[in-house]
mmCIF file of C-alpha atoms and ligand atoms in Angstrom:
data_model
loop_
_atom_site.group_PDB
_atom_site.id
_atom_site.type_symbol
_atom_site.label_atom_id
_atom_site.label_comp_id
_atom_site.label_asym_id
_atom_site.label_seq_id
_atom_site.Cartn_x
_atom_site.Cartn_y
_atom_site.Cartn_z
ATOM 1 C CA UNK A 363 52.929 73.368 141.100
ATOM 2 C CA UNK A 364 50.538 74.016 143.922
ATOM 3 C CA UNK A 365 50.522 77.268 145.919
ATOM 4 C CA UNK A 366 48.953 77.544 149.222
ATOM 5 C CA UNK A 367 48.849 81.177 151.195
ATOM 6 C CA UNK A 368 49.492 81.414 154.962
ATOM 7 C CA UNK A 369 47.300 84.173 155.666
ATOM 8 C CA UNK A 370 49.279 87.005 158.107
ATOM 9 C CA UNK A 371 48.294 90.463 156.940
ATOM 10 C CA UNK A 372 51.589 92.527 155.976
ATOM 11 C CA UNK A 373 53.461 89.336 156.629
ATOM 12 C CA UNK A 374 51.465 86.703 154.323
ATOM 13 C CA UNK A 375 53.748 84.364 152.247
ATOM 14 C CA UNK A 376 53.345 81.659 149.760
ATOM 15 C CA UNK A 377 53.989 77.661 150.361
ATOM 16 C CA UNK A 378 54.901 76.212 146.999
ATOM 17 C CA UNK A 379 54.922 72.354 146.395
ATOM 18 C CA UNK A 380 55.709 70.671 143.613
ATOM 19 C CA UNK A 381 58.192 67.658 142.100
ATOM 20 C CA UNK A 382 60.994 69.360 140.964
ATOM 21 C CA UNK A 383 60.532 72.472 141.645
ATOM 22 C CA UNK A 384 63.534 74.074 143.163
ATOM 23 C CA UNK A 385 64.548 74.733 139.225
ATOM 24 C CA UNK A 386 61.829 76.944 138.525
ATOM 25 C CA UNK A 387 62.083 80.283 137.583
ATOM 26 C CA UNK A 388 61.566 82.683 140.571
ATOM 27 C CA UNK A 389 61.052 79.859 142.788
ATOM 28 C CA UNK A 390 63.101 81.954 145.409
ATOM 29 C CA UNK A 391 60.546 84.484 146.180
ATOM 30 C CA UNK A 392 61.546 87.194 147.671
ATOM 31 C CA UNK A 393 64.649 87.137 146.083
ATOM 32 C CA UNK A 394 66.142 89.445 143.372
ATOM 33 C CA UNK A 395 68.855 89.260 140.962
ATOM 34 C CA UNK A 396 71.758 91.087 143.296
ATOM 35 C CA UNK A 397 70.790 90.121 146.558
ATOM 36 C CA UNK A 398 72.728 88.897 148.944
ATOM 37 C CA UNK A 399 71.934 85.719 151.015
ATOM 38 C CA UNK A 400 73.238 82.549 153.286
ATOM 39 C CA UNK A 401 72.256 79.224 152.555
ATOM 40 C CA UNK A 402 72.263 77.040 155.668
ATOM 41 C CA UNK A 403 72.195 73.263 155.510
ATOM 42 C CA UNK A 404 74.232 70.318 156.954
ATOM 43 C CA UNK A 405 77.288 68.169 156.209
ATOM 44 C CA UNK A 406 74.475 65.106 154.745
ATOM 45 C CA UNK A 407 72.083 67.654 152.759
ATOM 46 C CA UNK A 408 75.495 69.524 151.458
ATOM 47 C CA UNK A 409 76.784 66.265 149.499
ATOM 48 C CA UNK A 410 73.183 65.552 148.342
ATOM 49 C CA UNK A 411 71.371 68.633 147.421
ATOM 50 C CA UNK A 412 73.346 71.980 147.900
ATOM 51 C CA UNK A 413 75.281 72.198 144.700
ATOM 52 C CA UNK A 414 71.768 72.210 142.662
ATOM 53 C CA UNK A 415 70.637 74.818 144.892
ATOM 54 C CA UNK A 416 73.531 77.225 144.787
ATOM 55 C CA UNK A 417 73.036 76.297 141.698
ATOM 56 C CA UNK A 418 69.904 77.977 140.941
ATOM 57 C CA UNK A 419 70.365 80.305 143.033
ATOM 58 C CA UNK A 420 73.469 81.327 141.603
ATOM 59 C CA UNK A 421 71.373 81.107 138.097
ATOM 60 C CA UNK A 422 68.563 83.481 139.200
ATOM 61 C CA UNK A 423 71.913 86.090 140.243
ATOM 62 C CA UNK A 424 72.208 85.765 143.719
ATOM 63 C CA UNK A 425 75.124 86.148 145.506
ATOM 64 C CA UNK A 426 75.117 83.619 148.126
ATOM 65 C CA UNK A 427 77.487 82.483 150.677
ATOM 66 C CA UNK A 428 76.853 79.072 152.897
ATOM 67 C CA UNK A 429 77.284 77.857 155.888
ATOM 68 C CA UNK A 430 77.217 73.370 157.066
ATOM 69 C CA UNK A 431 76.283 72.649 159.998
ATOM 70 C CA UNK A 432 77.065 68.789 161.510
ATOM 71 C CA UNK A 433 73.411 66.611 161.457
ATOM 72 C CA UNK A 434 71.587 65.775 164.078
ATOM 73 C CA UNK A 435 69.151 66.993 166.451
ATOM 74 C CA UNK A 436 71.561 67.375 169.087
ATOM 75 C CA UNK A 437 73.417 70.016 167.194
ATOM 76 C CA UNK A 438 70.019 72.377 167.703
ATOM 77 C CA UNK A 439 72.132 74.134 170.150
ATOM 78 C CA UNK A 440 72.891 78.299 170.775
ATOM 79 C CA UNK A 441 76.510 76.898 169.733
ATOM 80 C CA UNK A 442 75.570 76.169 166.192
ATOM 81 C CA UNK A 443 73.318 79.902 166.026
ATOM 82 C CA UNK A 444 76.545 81.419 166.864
ATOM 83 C CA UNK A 445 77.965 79.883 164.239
ATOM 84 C CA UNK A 446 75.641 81.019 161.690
ATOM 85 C CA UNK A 447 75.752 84.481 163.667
ATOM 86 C CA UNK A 448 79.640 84.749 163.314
ATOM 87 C CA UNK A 449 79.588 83.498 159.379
ATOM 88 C CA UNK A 450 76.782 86.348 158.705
ATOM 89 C CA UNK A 451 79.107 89.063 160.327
ATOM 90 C CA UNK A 452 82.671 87.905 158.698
ATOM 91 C CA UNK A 453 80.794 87.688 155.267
ATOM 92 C CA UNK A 454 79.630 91.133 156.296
ATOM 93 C CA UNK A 455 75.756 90.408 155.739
ATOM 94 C CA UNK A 456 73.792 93.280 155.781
ATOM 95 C CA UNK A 457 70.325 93.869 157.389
ATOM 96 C CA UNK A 458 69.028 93.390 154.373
ATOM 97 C CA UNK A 459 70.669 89.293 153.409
ATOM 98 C CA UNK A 460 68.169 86.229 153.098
ATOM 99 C CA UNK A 461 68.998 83.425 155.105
ATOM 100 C CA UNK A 462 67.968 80.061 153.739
ATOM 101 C CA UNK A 463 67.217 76.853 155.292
ATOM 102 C CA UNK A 464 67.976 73.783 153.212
ATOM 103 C CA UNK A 465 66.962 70.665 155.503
ATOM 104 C CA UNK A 466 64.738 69.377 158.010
ATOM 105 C CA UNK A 467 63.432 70.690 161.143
ATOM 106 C CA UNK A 468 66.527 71.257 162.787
ATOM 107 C CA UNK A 469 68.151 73.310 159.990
ATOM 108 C CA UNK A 470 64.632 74.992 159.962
ATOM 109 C CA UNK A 471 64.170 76.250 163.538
ATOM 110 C CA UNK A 472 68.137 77.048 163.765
ATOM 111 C CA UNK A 473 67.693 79.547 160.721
ATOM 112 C CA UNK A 474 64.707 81.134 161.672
ATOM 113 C CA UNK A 475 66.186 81.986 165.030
ATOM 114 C CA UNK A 476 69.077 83.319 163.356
ATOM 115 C CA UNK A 477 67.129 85.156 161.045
ATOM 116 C CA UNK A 478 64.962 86.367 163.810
ATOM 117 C CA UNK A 479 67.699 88.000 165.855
ATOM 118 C CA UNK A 480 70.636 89.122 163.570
ATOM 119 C CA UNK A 481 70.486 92.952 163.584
ATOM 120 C CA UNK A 482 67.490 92.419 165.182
ATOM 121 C CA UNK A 483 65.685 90.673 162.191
ATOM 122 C CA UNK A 484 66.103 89.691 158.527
ATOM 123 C CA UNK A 485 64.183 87.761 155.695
ATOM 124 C CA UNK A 486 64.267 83.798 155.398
ATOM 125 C CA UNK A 487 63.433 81.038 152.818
ATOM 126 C CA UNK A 488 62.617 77.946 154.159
ATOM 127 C CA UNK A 489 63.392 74.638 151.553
ATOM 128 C CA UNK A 490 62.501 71.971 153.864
ATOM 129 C CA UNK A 491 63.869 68.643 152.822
ATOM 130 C CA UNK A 492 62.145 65.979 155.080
ATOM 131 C CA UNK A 493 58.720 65.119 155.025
ATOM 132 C CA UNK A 494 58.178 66.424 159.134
ATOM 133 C CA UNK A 495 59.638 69.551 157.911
ATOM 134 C CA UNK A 496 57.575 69.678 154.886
ATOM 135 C CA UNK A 497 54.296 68.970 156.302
ATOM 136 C CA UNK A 498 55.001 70.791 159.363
ATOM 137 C CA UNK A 499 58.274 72.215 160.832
ATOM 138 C CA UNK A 500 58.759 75.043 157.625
ATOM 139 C CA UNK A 501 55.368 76.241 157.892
ATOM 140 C CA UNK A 502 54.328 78.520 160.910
ATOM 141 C CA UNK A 503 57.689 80.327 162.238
ATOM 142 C CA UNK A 504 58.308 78.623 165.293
ATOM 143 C CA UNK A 505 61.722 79.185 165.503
ATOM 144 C CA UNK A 506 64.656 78.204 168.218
ATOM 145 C CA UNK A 507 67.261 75.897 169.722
ATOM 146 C CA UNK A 508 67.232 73.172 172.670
ATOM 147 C CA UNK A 509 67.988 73.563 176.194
ATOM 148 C CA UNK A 510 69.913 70.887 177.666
ATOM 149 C CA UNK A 511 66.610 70.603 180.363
ATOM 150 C CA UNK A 512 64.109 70.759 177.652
ATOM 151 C CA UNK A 513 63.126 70.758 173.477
ATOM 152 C CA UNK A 514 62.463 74.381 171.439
ATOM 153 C CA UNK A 515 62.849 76.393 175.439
ATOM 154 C CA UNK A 516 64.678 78.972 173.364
ATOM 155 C CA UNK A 517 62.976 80.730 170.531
ATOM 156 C CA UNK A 518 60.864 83.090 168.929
ATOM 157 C CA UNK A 519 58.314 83.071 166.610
ATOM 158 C CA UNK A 520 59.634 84.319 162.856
ATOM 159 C CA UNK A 521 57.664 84.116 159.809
ATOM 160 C CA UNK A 522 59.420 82.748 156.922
ATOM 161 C CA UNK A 523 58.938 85.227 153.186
ATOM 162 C CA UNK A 524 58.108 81.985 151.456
ATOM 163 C CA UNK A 525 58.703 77.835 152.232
ATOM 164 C CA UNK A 526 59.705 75.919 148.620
ATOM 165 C CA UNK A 527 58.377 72.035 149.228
ATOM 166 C CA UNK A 528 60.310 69.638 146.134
ATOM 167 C CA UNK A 529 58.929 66.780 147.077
ATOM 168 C CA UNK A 530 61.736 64.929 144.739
ATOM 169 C CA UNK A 531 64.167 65.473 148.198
ATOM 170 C CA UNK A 532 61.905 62.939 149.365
ATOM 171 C CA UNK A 533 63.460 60.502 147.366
ATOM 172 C CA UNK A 534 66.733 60.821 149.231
ATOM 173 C CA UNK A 535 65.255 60.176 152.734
ATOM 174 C CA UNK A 536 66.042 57.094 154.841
ATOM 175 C CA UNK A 537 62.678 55.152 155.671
ATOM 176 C CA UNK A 538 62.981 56.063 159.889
ATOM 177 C CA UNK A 539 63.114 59.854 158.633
ATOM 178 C CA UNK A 540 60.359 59.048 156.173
ATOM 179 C CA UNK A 541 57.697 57.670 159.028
ATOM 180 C CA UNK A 542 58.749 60.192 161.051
ATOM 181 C CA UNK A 543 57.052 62.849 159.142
ATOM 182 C CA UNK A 544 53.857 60.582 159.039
ATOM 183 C CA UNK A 545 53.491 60.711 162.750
ATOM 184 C CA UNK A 546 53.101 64.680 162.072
ATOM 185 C CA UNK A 547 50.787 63.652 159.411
ATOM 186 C CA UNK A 548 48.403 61.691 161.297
ATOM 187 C CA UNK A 549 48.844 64.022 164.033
ATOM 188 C CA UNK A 550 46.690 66.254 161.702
ATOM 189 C CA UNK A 551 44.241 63.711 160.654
ATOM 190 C CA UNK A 552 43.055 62.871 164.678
ATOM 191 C CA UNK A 553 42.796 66.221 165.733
ATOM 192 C CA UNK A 554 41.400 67.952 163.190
ATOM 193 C CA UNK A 555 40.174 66.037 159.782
ATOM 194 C CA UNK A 556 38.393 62.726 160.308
ATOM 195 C CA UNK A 557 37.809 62.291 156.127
ATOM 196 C CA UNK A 558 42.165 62.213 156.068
ATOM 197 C CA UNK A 559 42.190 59.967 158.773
ATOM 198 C CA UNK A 560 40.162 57.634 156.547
ATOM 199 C CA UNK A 561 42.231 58.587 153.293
ATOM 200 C CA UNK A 562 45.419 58.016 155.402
ATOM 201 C CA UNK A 563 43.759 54.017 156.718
ATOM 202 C CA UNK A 564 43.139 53.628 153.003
ATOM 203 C CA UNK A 565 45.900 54.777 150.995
ATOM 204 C CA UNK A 566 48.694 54.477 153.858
ATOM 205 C CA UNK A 567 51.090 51.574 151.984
ATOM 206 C CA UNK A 568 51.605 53.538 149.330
ATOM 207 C CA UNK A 569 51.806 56.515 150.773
ATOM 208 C CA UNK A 570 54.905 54.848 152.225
ATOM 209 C CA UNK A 571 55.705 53.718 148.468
ATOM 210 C CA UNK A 572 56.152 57.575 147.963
ATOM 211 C CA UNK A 573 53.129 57.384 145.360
ATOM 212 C CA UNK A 574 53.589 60.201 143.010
ATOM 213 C CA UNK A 575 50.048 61.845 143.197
ATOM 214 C CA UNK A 576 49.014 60.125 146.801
ATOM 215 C CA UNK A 577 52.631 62.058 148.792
ATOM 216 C CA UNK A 578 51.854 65.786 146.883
ATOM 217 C CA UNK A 579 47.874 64.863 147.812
ATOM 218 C CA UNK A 580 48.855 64.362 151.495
ATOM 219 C CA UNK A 581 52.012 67.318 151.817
ATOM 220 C CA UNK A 582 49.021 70.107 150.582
ATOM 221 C CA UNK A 583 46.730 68.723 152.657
ATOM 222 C CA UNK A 584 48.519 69.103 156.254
ATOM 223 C CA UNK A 585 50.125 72.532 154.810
ATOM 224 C CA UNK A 586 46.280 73.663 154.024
ATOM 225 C CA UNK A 587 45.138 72.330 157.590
ATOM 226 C CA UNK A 588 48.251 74.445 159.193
ATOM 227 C CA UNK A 589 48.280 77.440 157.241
ATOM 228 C CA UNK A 590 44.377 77.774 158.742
ATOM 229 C CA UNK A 591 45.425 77.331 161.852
ATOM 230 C CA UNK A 592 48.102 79.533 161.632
ATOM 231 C CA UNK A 593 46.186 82.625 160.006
ATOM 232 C CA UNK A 594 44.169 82.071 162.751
ATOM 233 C CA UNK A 595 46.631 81.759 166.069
ATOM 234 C CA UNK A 596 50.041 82.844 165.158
ATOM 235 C CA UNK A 597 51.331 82.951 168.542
ATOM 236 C CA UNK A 598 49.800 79.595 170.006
ATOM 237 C CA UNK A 599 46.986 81.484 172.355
ATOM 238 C CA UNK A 600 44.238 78.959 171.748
ATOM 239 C CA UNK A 601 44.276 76.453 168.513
ATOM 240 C CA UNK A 602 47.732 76.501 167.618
ATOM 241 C CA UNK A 603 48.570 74.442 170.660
ATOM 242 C CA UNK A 604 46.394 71.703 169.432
ATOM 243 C CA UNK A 605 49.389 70.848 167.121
ATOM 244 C CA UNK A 606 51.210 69.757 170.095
ATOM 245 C CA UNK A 607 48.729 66.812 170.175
ATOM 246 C CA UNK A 608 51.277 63.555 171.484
ATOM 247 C CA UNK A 609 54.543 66.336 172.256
ATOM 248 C CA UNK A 610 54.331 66.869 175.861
ATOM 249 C CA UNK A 611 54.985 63.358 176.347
ATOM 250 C CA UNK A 612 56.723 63.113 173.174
ATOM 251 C CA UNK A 613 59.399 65.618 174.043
ATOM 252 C CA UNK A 614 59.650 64.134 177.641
ATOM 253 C CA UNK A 615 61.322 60.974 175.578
ATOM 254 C CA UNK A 616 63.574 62.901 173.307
ATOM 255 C CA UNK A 617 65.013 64.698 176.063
ATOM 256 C CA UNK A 618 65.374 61.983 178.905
ATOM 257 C CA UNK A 619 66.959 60.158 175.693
ATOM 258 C CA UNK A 620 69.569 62.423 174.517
ATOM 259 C CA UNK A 621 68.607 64.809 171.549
ATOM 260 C CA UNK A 622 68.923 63.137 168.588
ATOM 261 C CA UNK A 623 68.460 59.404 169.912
ATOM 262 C CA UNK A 624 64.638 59.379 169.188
ATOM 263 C CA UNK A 625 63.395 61.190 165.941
ATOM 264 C CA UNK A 626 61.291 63.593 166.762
ATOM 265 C CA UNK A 627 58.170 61.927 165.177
ATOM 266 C CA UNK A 628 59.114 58.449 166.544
ATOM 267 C CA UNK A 629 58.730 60.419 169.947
ATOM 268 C CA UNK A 630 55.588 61.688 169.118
ATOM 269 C CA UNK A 631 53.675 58.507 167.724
ATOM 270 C CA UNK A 632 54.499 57.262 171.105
ATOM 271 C CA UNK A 633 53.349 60.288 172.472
ATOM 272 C CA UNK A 634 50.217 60.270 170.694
ATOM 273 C CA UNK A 635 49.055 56.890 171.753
ATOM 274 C CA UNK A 636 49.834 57.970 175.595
ATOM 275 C CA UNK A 637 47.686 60.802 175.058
ATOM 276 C CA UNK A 638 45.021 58.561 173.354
ATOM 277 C CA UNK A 639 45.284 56.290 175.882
ATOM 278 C CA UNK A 640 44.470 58.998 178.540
ATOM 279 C CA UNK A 641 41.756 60.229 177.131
ATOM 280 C CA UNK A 642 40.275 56.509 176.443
ATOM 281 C CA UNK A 643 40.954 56.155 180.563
ATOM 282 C CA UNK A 644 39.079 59.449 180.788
ATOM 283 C CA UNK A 645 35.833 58.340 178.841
ATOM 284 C CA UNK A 646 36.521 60.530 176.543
ATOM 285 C CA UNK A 647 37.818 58.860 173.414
ATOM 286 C CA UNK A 648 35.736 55.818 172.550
ATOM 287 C CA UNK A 649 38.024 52.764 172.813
ATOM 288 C CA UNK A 650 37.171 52.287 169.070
ATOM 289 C CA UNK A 651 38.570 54.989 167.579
ATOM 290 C CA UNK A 652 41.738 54.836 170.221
ATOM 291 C CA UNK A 653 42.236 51.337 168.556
ATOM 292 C CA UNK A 654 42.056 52.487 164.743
ATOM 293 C CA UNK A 655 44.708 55.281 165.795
ATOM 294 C CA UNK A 656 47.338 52.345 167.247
ATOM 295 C CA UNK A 657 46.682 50.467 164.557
ATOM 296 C CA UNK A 658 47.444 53.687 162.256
ATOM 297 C CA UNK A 659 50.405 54.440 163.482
ATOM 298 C CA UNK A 660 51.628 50.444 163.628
ATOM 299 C CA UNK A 661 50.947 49.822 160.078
ATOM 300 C CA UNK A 662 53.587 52.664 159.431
ATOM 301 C CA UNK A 663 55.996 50.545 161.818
ATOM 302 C CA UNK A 664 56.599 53.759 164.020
ATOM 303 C CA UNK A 665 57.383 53.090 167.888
ATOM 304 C CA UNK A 666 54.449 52.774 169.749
ATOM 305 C CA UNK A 667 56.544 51.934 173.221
ATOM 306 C CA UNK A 668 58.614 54.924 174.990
ATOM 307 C CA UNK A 669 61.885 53.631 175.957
ATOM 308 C CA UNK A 670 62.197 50.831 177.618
ATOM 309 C CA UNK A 671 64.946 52.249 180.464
ATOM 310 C CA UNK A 672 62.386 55.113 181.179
ATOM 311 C CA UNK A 673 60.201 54.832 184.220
ATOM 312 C CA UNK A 674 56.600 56.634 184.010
ATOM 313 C CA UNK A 675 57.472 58.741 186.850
ATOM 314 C CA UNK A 676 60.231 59.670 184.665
ATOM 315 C CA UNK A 677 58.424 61.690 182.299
ATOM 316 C CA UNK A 678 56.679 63.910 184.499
ATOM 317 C CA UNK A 679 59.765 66.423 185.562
ATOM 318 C CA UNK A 680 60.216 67.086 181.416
ATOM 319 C CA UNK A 681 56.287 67.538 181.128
ATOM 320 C CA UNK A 682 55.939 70.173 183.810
ATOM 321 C CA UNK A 683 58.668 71.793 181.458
ATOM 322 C CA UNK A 684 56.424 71.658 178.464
ATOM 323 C CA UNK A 685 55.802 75.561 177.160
ATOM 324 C CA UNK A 686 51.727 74.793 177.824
ATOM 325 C CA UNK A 687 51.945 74.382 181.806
ATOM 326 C CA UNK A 688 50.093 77.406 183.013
ATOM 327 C CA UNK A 689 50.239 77.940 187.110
ATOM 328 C CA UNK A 690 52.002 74.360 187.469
ATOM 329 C CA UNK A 691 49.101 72.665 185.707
ATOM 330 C CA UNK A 692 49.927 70.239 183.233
ATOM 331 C CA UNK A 693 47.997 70.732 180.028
ATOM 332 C CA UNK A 694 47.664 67.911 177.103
ATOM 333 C CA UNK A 695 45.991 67.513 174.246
ATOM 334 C CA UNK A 696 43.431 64.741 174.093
ATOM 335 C CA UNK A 697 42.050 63.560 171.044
ATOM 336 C CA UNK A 698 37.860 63.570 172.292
ATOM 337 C CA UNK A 699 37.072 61.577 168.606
ATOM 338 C CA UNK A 700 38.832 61.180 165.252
ATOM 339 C CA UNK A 701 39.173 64.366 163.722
ATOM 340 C CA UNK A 702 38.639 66.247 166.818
ATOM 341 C CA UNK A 703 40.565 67.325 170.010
ATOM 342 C CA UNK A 704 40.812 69.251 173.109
ATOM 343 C CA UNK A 705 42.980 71.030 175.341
ATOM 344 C CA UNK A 706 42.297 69.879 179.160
ATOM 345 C CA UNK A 707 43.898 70.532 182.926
ATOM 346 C CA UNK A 708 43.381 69.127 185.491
ATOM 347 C CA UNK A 709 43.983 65.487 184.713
ATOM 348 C CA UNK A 710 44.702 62.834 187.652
ATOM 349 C CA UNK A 711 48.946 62.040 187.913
ATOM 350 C CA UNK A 712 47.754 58.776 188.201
ATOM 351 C CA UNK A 713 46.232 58.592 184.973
ATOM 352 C CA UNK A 714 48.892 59.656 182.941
ATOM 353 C CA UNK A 715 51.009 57.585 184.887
ATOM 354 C CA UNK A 716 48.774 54.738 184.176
ATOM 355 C CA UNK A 717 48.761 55.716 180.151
ATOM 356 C CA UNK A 718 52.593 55.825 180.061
ATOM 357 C CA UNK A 719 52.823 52.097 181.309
ATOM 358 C CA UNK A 720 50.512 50.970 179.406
ATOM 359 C CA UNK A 721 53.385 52.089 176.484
ATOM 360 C CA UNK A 722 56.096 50.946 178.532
HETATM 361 N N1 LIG B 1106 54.761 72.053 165.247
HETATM 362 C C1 LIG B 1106 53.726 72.687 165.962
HETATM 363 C C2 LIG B 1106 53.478 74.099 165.566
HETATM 364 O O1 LIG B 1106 54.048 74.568 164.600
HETATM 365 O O2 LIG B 1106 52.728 74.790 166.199
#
C-alpha cells in the first residue's frame, strides 16, 4: 500500500492506495471500534460494492447506518443533501458520526457538503470508486451540489480525515467512466508535469488495459501532484485554480447539456483542447505541443467536439458563471507549454469564439 500526506496543519490526512485494500486492518482511519457513522453511496455502487464495505466496517466494530442515493450527475442536487440531512437526524447522528462516501465524484462532493454543514460540521471518509474521483474529485475538499444555472455554485470547502483509493473498484467501471478520469489525468500532465505527459504518450494503451503496476503508478502520481498543490492553496487563491485547466468551457457543455448527459471528463477533454486551441491562437502554445495534446486525448477515444446542437456564442453566458470571473472578466487557464500553464484575462471574445468552432 502506498500512503501519500495532504499537508494542512491541524487538518493533515492520509491518501491510501492500494489493490485491495478496503480489507485492511484500520483502513478506516479515523475510525474506532464504537463509532457511529453513515455510509453514502448509490443504487449502482450499492449492488456492487457496499455489502463488502459494511462489511468491514461492520468487522472493525462500527456501527453504521446507510443511505442510496439514485446515480447520476443530475442527482447532485440540495434535494439529495436533504436527504442525507434528514437520514442523519432520524438515525439520530450525533456531532460526533463519520459520514462516508462510497462512489465517484458526485457521491463525493454531496457528502462532503453534508458533512460540512450538519450541526455545523462533522468528520468524513472519502472511498472514491472511479478513476476521476480517485485521481482527483476525493482529494482536496471541494465540496457541493449543482445549480440548475451552473456546476459546483453551491459549496464549501471540507477536508476529508482520510480518502481510501482500491484501485480493484476499477475493475467494475464501464470504459466511458474509465476515460473520463484520464481527461483529469492528462489534465495534470499539461499543466504541470511534462516527464508524465511523456509517460502518459508512452504507456497510454495499457494504461487503458488497467495494467496492474502502470494504473497504481499513474493514481499516486496525480494524488502526489494535487496533494502539493493543495498544501499549498487550499482555498483556490492562486495555483489551485490551475486545476480548472479545460472546465470553464468544460462545464459550459455539461450544463447547456443537461447534468449528467456529458461525463464530466468527456466535457473537459473538449474543454481542454478549446483552451489549447486559444492559447495556440494567442502565440502562446507552440502549435506542436497543441497537436501532441489532441492527439493525447484522441488515442484515449474521449470527445474532442462540444456538442454538436451548441452554438459558440452559446457557451459564453455559462462561462461568465464560472467561480474564476473576477469584475466580469473571464479568466481561463491556458496551457503556455507541456507541463506548464497560466492563468490569463483579458482574452479577445472573438478568440474564444473562434477556439470553440474550431471544436464544433
Ligand atoms: N478539481 C479541481 C480542484 O479540486 O481544485
Amino acid at each position: 500500500m502506498e500512503k501519500i500526506k495532504v499537508v494542512l496543519g491541524k487538518r493533515s490526512y492520509p491518501i491510501s492506495i492500494g489493490s485491495g485494500i478496503i480489507q485492511e486492518d484500520n483502513i478506516f482511519f479515523p475510525l474506532k471500534p464504537g463509532n457511529q457513522a453513515m455510509l453514502i453511496t448509490n443504487k449502482t455502487l450499492a449492488n456492487l460494492f457496499k455489502d463488502k464495505v459494511l462489511f468491514h466496517l461492520r468487522k472493525s466494530g462500527i456501527k453504521v447506518d446507510q443511505v442510496i442515493l439514485s446515480d447520476g450527475e443530475q442527482f447532485k442536487t440540495l434535494n439529495e443533501l436533504e436527504v442525507i440531512i434528514s437520514s442523519l437526524l432520524e438515525k439520530r447522528h450525533s456531532r460526533d458520526t463519520t459520514l462516508i462516501a462510497l462512489g465517484g465524484g458526485v457521491i463525493g462532493d454531496l457528502t462532503g457538503f453534508a458533512a460540512a454543514i450538519y450541526q455545523r460540521g462533522v468528520k468524513f471518509i472519502q472511498i472514491p470508486t472511479t478513476l476521476l474521483s480517485q485521481v482527483d474529485a476525493s482529494v482536496g475538499g471541494k465540496t457541493g451540489v449543482n445549480h440548475v444555472l451552473g456546476k459546483n455554485m453551491i459549496g464549501s470547502f471540507w477536508q476529508p480525515s482520510s480518502v481510501v483509493i482500491d484501485i480493484d473498484f476499477l475493475k467494475k467501471l464501464p470504459y466511458n467512466e474509465l476515460i473520463s478520469g484520464i481527461a483529469e489525468v492528462i489534465k495534470y500532465a499539461i499543466i504541470f508535469d511534462e516527464k508524465f505527459f511523456n509517460w502518459l504518450e508512452e504507456n497510454i494503451e495499457n494504461l487503458l488495459l488497467l495494467n496492474d503496476t502502470l494504473m497504481p503508478y499513474c493514481i499516486k502520481k496525480c494524488c502526489e501532484l494535487k496533494a502539493k498543490i493543495i498544501s499549498l492553496d487550499e482555498r483556490e487563491n492562486n495555483f489551485r485554480a490551475l486545476l480548472n485547466f479545460g472546465h470553464t468551457y468544460g462545464h459550459a457543455i455539461e450544463a447547456h447539456s443537461g447534468y449528467g448527459n456529458w461525463l464530466h471528463g468527456e466535457a473537459i477533454s473538449v474543454g481542454m483542447v478549446m483552451a489549447s486551441r486559444t492559447s495556440e491562437m494567442m502565440g502562446f502554445l507552440k502549435k506542436a505541443d497543441y497537436e501532441r495534446i489532441l492527439s493525447l486525448l484522441k488515442k484515449t477515444g474521449l470527445p474532442i467536439k462540444g456538442p454538436k446542437n451548441m452554438s459558440a456564442a452559446s457557451y459564453l453566458p455559462y462561462m461568465m458563471r464560472d467561480k474564476k470571473v473576477i469584475s466580469g472578466e473571464i479568466r481561463l487557464v491556458l496551457p503556455i507549454s507541456i507541463g506548464k500553464a497560466k492563468i490569463y484575462s483579458g482574452i479577445d471574445k472573438n478568440i474564444i469564439l473562434n477556439s470553440i468552432k474550431y471544436f464544433q
